[in-house]
Tab-separated table of C-alpha atoms in Angstrom:
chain	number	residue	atom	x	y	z
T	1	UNK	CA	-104.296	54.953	-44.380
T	2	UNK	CA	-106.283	55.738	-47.432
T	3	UNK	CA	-102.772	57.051	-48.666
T	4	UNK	CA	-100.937	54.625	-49.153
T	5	UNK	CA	-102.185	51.324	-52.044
T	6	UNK	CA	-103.969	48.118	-51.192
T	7	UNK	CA	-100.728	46.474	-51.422
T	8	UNK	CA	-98.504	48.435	-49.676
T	9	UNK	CA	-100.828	49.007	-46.820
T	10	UNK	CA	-100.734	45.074	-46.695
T	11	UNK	CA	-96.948	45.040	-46.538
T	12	UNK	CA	-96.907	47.533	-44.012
T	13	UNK	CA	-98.949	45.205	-41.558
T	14	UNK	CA	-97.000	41.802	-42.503
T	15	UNK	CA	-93.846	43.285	-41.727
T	16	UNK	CA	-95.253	45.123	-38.297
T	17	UNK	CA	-95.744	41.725	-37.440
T	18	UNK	CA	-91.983	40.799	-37.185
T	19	UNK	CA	-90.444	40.769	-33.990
T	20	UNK	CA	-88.518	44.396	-32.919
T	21	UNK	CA	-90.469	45.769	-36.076
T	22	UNK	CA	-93.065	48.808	-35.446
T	23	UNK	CA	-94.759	50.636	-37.195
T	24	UNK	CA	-92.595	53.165	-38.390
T	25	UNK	CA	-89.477	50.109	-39.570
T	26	UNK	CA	-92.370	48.781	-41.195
T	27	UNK	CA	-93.367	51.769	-43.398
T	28	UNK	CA	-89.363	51.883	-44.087
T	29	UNK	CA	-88.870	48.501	-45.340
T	30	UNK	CA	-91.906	48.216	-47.503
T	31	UNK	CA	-90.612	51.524	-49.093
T	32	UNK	CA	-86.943	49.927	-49.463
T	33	UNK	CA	-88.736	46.652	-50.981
T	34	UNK	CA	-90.263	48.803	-53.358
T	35	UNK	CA	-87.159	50.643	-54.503
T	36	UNK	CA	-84.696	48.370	-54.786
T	37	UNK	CA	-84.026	45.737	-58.299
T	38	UNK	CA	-86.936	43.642	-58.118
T	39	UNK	CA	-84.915	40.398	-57.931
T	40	UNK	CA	-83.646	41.175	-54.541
T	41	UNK	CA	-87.787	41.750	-53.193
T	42	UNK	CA	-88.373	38.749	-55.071
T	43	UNK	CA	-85.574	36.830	-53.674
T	44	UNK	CA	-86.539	37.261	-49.948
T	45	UNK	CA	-90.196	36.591	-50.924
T	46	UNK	CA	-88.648	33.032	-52.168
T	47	UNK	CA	-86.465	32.520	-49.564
T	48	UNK	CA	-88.762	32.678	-46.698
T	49	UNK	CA	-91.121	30.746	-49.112
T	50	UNK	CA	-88.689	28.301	-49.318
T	51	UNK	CA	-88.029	27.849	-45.820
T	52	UNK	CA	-91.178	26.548	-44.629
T	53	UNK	CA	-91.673	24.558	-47.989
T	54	UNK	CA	-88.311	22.959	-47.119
T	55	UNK	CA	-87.370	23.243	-43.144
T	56	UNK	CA	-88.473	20.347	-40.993
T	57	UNK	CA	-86.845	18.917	-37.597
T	58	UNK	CA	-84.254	16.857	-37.659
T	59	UNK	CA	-85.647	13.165	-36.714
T	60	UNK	CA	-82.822	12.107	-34.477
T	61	UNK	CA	-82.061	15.995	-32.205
T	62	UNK	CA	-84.816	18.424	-33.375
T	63	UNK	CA	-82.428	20.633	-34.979
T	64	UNK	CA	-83.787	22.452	-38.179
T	65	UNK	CA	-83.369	19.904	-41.020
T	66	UNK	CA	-83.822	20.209	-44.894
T	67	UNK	CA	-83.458	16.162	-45.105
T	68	UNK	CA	-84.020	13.406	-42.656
T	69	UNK	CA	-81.099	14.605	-40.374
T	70	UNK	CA	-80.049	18.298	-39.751
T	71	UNK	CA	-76.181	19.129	-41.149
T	72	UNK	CA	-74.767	18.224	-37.786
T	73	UNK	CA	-76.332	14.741	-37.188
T	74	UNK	CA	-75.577	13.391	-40.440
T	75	UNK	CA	-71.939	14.370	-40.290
T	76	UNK	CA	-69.830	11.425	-39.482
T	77	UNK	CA	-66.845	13.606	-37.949
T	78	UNK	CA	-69.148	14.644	-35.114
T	79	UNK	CA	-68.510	12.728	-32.116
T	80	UNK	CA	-71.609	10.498	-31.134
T	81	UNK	CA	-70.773	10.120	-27.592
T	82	UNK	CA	-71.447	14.392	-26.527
T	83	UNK	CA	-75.043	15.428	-26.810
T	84	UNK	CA	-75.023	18.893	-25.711
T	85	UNK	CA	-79.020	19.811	-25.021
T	86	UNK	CA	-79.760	23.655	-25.966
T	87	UNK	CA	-83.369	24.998	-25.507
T	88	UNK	CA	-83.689	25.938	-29.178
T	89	UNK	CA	-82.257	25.703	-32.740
T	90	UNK	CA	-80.712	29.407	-32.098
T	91	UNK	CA	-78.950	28.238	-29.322
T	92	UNK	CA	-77.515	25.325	-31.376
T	93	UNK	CA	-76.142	27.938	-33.856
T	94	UNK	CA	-74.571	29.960	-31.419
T	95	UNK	CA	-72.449	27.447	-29.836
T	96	UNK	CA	-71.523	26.460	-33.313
T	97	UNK	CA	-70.111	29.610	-33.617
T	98	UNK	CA	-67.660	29.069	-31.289
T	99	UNK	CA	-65.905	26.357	-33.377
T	100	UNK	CA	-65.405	24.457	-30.405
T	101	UNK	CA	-67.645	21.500	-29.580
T	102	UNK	CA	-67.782	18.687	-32.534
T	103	UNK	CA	-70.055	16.609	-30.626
T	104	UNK	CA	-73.878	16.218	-31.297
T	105	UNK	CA	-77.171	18.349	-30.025
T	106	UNK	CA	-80.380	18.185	-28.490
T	107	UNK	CA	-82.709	20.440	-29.272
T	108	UNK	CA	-85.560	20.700	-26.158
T	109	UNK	CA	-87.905	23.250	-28.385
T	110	UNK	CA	-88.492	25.192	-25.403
T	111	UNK	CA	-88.301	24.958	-21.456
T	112	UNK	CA	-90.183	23.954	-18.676
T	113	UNK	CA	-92.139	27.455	-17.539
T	114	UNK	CA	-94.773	26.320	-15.472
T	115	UNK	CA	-96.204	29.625	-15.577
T	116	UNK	CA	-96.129	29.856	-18.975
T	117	UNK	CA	-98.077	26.540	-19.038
T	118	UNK	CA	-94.632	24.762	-20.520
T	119	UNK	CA	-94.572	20.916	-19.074
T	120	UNK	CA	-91.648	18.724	-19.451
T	121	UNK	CA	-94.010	17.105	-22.182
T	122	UNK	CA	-94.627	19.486	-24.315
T	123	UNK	CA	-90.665	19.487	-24.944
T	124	UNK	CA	-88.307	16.797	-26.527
T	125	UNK	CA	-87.390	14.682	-23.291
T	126	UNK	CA	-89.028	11.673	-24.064
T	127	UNK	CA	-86.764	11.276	-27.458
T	128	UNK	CA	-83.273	12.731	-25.638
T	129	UNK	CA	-83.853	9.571	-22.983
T	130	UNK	CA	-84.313	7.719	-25.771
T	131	UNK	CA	-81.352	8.540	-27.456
T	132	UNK	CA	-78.878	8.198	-24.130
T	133	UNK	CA	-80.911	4.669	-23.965
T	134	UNK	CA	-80.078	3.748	-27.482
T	135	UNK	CA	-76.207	3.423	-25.838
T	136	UNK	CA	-73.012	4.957	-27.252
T	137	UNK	CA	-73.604	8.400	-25.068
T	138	UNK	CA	-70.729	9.119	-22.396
T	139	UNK	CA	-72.050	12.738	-22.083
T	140	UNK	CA	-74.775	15.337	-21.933
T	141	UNK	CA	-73.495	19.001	-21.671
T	142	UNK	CA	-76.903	21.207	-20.207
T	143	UNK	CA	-76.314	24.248	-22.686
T	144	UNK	CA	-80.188	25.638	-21.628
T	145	UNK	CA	-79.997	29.317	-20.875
T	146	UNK	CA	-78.124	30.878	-17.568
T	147	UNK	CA	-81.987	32.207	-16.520
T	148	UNK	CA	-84.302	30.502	-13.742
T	149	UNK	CA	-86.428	28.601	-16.116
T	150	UNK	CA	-83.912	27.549	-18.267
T	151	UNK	CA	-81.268	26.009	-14.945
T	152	UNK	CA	-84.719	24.414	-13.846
T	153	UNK	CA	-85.097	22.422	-16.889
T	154	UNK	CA	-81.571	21.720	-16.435
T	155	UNK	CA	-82.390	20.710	-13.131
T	156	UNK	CA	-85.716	18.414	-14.068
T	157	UNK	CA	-83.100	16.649	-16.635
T	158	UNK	CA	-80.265	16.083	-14.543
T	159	UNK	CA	-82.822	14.472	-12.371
T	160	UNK	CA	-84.034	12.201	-14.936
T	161	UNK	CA	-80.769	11.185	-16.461
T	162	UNK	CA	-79.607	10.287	-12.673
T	163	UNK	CA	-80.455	6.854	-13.608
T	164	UNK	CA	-78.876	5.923	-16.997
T	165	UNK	CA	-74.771	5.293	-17.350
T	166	UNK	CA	-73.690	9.033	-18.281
T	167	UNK	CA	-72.293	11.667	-17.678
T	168	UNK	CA	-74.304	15.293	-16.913
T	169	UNK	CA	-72.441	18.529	-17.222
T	170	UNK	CA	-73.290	22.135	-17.342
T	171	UNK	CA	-71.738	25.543	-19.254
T	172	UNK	CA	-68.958	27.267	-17.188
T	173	UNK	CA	-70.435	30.605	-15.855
T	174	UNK	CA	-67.584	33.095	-14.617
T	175	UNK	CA	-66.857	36.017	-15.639
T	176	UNK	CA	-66.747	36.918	-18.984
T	177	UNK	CA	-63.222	37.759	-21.317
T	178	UNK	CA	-63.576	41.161	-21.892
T	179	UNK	CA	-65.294	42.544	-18.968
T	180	UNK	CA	-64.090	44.428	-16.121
T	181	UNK	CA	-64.595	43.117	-12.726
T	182	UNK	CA	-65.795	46.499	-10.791
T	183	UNK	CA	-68.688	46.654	-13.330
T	184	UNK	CA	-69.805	42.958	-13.139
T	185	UNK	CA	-72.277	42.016	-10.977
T	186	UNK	CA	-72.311	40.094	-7.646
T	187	UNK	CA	-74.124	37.199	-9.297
T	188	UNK	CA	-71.517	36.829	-12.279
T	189	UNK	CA	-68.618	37.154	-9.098
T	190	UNK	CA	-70.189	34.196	-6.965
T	191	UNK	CA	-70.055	32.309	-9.887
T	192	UNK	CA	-66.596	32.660	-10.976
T	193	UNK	CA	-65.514	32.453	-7.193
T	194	UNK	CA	-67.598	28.994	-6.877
T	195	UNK	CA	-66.158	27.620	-10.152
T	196	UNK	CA	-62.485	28.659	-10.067
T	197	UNK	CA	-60.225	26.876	-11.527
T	198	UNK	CA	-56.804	25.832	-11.156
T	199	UNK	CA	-53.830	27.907	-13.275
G	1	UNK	CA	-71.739	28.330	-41.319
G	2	UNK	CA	-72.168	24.804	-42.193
G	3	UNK	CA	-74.639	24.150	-38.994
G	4	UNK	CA	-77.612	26.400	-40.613
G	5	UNK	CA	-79.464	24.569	-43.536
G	6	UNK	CA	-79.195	25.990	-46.977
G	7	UNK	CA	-82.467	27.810	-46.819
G	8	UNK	CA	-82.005	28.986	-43.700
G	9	UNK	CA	-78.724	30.614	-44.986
G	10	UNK	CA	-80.633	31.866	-47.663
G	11	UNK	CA	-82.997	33.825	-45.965
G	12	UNK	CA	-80.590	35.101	-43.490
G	13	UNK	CA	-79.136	36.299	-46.125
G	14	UNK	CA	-81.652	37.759	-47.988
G	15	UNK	CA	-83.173	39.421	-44.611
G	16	UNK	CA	-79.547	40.972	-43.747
G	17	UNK	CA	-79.847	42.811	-47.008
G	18	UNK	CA	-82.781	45.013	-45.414
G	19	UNK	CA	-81.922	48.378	-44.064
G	20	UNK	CA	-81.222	48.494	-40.708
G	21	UNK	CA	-81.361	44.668	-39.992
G	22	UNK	CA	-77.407	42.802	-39.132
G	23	UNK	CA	-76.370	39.697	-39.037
G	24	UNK	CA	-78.089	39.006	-35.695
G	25	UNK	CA	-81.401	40.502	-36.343
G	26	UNK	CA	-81.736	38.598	-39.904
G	27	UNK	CA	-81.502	35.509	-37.815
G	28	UNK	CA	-83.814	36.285	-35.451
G	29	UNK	CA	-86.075	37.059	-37.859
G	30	UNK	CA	-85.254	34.155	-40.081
G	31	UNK	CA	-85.989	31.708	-36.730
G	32	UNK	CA	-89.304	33.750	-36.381
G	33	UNK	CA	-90.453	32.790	-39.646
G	34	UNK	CA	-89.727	29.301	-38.889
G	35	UNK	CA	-91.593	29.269	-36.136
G	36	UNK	CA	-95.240	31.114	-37.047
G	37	UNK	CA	-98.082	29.308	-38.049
G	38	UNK	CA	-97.365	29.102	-41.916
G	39	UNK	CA	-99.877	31.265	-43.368
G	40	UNK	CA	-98.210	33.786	-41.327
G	41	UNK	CA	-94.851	33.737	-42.941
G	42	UNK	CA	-95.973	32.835	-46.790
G	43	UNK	CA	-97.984	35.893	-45.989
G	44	UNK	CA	-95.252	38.650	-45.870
G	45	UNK	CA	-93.439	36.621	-48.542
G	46	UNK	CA	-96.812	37.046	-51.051
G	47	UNK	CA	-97.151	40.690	-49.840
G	48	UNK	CA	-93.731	41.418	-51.259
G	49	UNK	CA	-94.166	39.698	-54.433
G	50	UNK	CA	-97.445	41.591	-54.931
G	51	UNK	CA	-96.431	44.525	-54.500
G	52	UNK	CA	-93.547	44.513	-56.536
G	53	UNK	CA	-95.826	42.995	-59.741
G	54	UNK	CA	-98.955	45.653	-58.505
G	55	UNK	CA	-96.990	48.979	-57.405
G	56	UNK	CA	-95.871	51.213	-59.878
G	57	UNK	CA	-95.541	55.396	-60.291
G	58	UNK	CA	-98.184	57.416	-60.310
G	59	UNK	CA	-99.017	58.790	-63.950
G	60	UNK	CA	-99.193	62.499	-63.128
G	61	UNK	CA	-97.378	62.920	-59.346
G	62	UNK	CA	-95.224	59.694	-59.198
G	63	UNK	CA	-96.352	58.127	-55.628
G	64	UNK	CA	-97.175	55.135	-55.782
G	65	UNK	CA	-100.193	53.461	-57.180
G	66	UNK	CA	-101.657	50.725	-58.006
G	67	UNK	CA	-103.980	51.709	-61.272
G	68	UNK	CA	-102.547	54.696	-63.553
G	69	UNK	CA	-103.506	57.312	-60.630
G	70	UNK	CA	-102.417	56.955	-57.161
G	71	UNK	CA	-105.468	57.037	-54.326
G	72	UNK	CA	-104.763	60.730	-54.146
G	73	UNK	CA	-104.617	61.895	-57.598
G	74	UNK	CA	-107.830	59.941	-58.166
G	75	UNK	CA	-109.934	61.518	-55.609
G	76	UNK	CA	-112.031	64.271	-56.898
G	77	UNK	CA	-111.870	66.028	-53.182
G	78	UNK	CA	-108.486	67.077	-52.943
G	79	UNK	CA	-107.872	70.444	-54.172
G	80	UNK	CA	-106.040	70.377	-57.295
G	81	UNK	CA	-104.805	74.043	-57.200
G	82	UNK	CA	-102.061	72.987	-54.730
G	83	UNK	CA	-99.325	70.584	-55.312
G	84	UNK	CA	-96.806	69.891	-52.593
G	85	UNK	CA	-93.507	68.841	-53.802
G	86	UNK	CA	-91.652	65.651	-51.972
G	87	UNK	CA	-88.472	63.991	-52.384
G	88	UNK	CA	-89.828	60.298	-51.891
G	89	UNK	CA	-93.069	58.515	-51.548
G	90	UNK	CA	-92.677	58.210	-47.819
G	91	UNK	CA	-92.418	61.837	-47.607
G	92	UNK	CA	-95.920	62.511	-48.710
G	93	UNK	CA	-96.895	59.639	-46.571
G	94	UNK	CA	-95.679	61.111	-43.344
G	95	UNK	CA	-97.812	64.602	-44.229
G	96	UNK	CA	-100.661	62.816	-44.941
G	97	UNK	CA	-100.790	61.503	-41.785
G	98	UNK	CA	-100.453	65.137	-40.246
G	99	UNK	CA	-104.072	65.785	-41.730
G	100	UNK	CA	-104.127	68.996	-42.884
G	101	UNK	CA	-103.154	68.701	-46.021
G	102	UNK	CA	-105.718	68.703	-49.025
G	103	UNK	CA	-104.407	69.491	-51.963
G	104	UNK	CA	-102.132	67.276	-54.508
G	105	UNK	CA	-98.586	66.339	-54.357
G	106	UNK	CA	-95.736	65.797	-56.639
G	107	UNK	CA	-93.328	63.194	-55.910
G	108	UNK	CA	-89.491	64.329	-57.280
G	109	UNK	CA	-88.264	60.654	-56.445
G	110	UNK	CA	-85.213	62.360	-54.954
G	111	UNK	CA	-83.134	65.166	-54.369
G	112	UNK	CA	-80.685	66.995	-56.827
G	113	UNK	CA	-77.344	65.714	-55.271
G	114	UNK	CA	-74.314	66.712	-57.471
G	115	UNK	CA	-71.652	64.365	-54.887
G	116	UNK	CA	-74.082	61.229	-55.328
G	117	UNK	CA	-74.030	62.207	-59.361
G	118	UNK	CA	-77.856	63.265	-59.057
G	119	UNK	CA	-79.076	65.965	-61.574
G	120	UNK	CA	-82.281	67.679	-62.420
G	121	UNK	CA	-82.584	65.658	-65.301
G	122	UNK	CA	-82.883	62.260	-62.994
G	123	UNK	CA	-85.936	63.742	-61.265
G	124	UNK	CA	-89.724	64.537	-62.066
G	125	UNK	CA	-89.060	68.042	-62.398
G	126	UNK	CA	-89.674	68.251	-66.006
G	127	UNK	CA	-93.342	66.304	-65.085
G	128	UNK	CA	-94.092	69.087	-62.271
G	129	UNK	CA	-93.050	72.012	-64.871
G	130	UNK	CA	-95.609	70.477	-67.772
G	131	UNK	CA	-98.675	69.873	-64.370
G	132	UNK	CA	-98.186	73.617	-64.223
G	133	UNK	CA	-97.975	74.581	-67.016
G	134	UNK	CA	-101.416	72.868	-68.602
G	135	UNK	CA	-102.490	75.607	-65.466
G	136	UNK	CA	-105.036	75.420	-62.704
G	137	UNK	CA	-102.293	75.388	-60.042
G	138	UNK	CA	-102.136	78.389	-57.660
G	139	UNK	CA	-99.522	77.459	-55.126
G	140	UNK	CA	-96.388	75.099	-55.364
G	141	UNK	CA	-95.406	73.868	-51.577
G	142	UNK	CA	-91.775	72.896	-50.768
G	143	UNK	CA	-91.973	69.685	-48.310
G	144	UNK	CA	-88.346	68.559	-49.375
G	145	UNK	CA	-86.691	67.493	-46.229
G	146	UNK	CA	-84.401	70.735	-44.594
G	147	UNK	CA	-81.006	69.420	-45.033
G	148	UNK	CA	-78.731	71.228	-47.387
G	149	UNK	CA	-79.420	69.009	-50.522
G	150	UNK	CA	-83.232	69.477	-49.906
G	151	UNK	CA	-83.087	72.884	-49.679
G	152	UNK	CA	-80.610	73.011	-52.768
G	153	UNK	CA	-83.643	71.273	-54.659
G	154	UNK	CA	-86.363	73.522	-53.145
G	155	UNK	CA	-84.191	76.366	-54.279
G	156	UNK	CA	-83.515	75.368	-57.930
G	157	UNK	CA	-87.399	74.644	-58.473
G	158	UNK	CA	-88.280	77.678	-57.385
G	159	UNK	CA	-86.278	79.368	-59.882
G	160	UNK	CA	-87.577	77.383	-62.266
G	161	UNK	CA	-91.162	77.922	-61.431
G	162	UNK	CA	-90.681	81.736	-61.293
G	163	UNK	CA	-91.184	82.023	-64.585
G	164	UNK	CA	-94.560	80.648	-64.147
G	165	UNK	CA	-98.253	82.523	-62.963
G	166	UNK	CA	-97.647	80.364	-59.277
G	167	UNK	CA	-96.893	80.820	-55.949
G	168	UNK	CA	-93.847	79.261	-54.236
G	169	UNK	CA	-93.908	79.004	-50.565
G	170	UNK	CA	-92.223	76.494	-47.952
G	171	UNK	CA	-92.758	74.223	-44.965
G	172	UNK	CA	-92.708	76.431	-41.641
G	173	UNK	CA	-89.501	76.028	-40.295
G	174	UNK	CA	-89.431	76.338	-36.169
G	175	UNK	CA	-89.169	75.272	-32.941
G	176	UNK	CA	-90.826	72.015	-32.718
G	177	UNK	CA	-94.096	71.546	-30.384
G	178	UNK	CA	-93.266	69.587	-27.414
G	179	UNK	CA	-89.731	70.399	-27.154
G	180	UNK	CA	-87.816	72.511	-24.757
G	181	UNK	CA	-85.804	75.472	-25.584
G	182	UNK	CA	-83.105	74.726	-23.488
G	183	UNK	CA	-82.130	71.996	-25.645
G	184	UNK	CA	-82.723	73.187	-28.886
G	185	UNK	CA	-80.422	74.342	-31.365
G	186	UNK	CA	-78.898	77.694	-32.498
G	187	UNK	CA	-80.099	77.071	-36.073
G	188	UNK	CA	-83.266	75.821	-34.998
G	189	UNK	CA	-84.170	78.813	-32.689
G	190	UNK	CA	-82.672	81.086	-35.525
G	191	UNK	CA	-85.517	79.973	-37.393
G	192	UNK	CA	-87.597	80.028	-34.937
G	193	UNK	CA	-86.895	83.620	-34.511
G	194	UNK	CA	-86.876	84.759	-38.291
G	195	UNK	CA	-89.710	83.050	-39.147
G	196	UNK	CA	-91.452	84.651	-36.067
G	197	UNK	CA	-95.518	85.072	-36.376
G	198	UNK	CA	-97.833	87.465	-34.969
G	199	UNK	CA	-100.525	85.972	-32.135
């Protein structure tokens, strides 16, 4: 690419590296970094600067933290006795989307994937025992993904919380609002005809 | 969204600015960069900030460069009796990579545009008219994209440069290799068929 500068050719390649970025989104964004008010380059350079200068895990559920605690474990209005466990931070932030739950998290970092050479100890465990151990937890809501790895590690926990004084629950699975029942597949059906509830 | 840290917010932010990237990419992107080894991720964010303090136009065909000439205009092999004229920066890219190509370029750094208020005056045109004009060049090549405000801008230049001792010609327009007639379309095949050549 004798085309294109030293620099350029450089910015090319670091953004390739992004996830769902080729080549050719690449070429496209190092192009709109170069045309647009020099602040706004400058300000993502900073920001993602910023975020590994300041971004650590929280101390107490793994989430991503700027302080000692993440937003969600140092707020006093969330309720102490709910630890819902999600596989990772991105997880965390959609189910705060939701606006529903105002309990706490766990954040696992990951899920047991044998094949993928992912042991239950290479994940948070030891510390989310620790926490249901520490008292003052009357539930943990499994939140890990609907896939096989991620009802396994559901599975291993469930297991391992057996013994302590609390309560285990999973995520509904139905159908979802919105979708149309002749499109949705036998899987999805079982799962809303196991779990129905009462009107 | 109280749950993401302020720097995390940030960058979302500043990545959902980029073209082509929503809400959801920016924070997929913002949890990859959280999660790469850090000299991954300060990486990208130095590659931005040097190329905005390193890139600037090109003195005589306004790609980009990093001294006073860009790598092109500084290479004594390229034929400087043809000068292909672009809209942007990424145009000439994209024929460069074709190959064939050995002459120089000129960059217009747009198109004329009258409904997005873009005149002559805001592009290079008056640079291109003086490159001729201090002579050597024998042929001027359109390579502004074939849309209607391209070919507007290919039009008024070469009304301009017939004034001049040059020749004007134009990209080939056809059928494109690899494709199927079938599925091509009237306009394209119309040029196809106009612009006919002998075998």
């Amino acid at each position: 690419m004798s085309q294109v500068t030293q620099s350029i050719g450089r910015l090319i390649d670091e953004l390739g590296k992004l996830p769902g970025i080729g080549r050719k989104s690449a070429e496209r964004l190092a192009y709109h970094l170069l045309r647009v008010p020099s602040t706004e380059a400058i300000g993502l350079a900073d920001a993602i600067r910023d975020v590994r200068e300041n971004v650590h895990y929280c101390r107490s559920c793994y989430n991503l933290a700027e302080g000692e605690l993440c937003p969600i474990c140092s707020d006093s209005r969330r309720d102490s006795a709910q630890i819902c466990v999600v596989e990772q931070p991105r997880d965390l932030m959609a189910l705060e989307q939701a606006s529903v739950y105002r309990g706490l998290y766990h954040v696992l970092l990951g899920r047991i994937a044998p094949l993928d050479g992912v042991g239950p100890d290479q994940l948070t465990i030891d510390r989310l025992i620790e926490r249901v151990k520490e008292g003052g937890v009357r539930e943990i809501i499994m939140a890990t993904n609907p896939t096989v790895e991620g009802d396994g590690t559901a599975l291993y926990l469930s297991n391992l919380l057996a013994q302590l004084p609390v309560k285990v629950t999973r995520l509904a699975r139905g159908i979802t609002t919105g979708s149309v029942l002749e499109y949705t597949n036998k899987e999805v059906l079982a799962d809303a005809l196991t779990g129905r509830q009462q009107l």
